[in-house]
């Protein structure tokens, strides 16, 4: 039986005032952009679990402002088992601190369980502990009150905090939060990960695997980066971008204590 998760990236692209402070982020990154990025990584993580279905109830392009009422109606009509709203924070008396804040609706026991588990998982995954608000709260936000399913709203950091902004702008942070949020929901809901198929044996002697070094830029570098990241060696904020830069060199050195990728490296990465 399917487990249905309705989700939204809070607000929309042109919501007035919802952006990072210019003095902290010259690009004044919009909140919806940050919300959408975490939501997309959440959807990516959801693909790892059996029977999970997702419904995005805001406009995935961010161009249209879908009302909160219509978001809740869509989730309820679909029969969602859980609702999650992705946000980033600001205000609450200002200050340099910030931190994650996770909300559930007042009186919702199941919502509180999701809330507390999401907060713990996100903090364990590198989330920001703050001092500007209580980290877990019961509050009557519209989407929490008007969804039939247990609902949670997560603020992943403050857009006006000199501590939080450098962190929340990183793609790697968004990925950590998206994956941790999904893992927490899976824990509470009792979801199981899909069984991975055994890898087919690779005949490395038949492969044309070039030696790679710093400065190379091509799809083969990207393949190497994907393999490194899959083994837990991060290649920088840009991830698998096909560019062999300092971060990729550092990851490769940590993997094998050498700065080049030769046939021996390829065999280790491919597990053959």
CSV table of C-alpha atoms in Angstrom, one decimal, residues 13 29-38:
chain,number,residue,atom,x,y,z
A,13,UNK,CA,9.4,33.1,-6.0
A,29,UNK,CA,18.7,34.6,-2.6
A,30,UNK,CA,14.9,34.2,-2.4
A,31,UNK,CA,13.5,32.0,0.3
A,32,UNK,CA,11.5,30.0,-2.3
A,33,UNK,CA,14.7,29.1,-4.0
A,34,UNK,CA,16.2,27.7,-0.8
A,35,UNK,CA,12.9,25.9,0.1
A,36,UNK,CA,12.6,24.4,-3.4
A,37,UNK,CA,16.2,23.1,-3.3
A,38,UNK,CA,15.6,21.2,-0.1
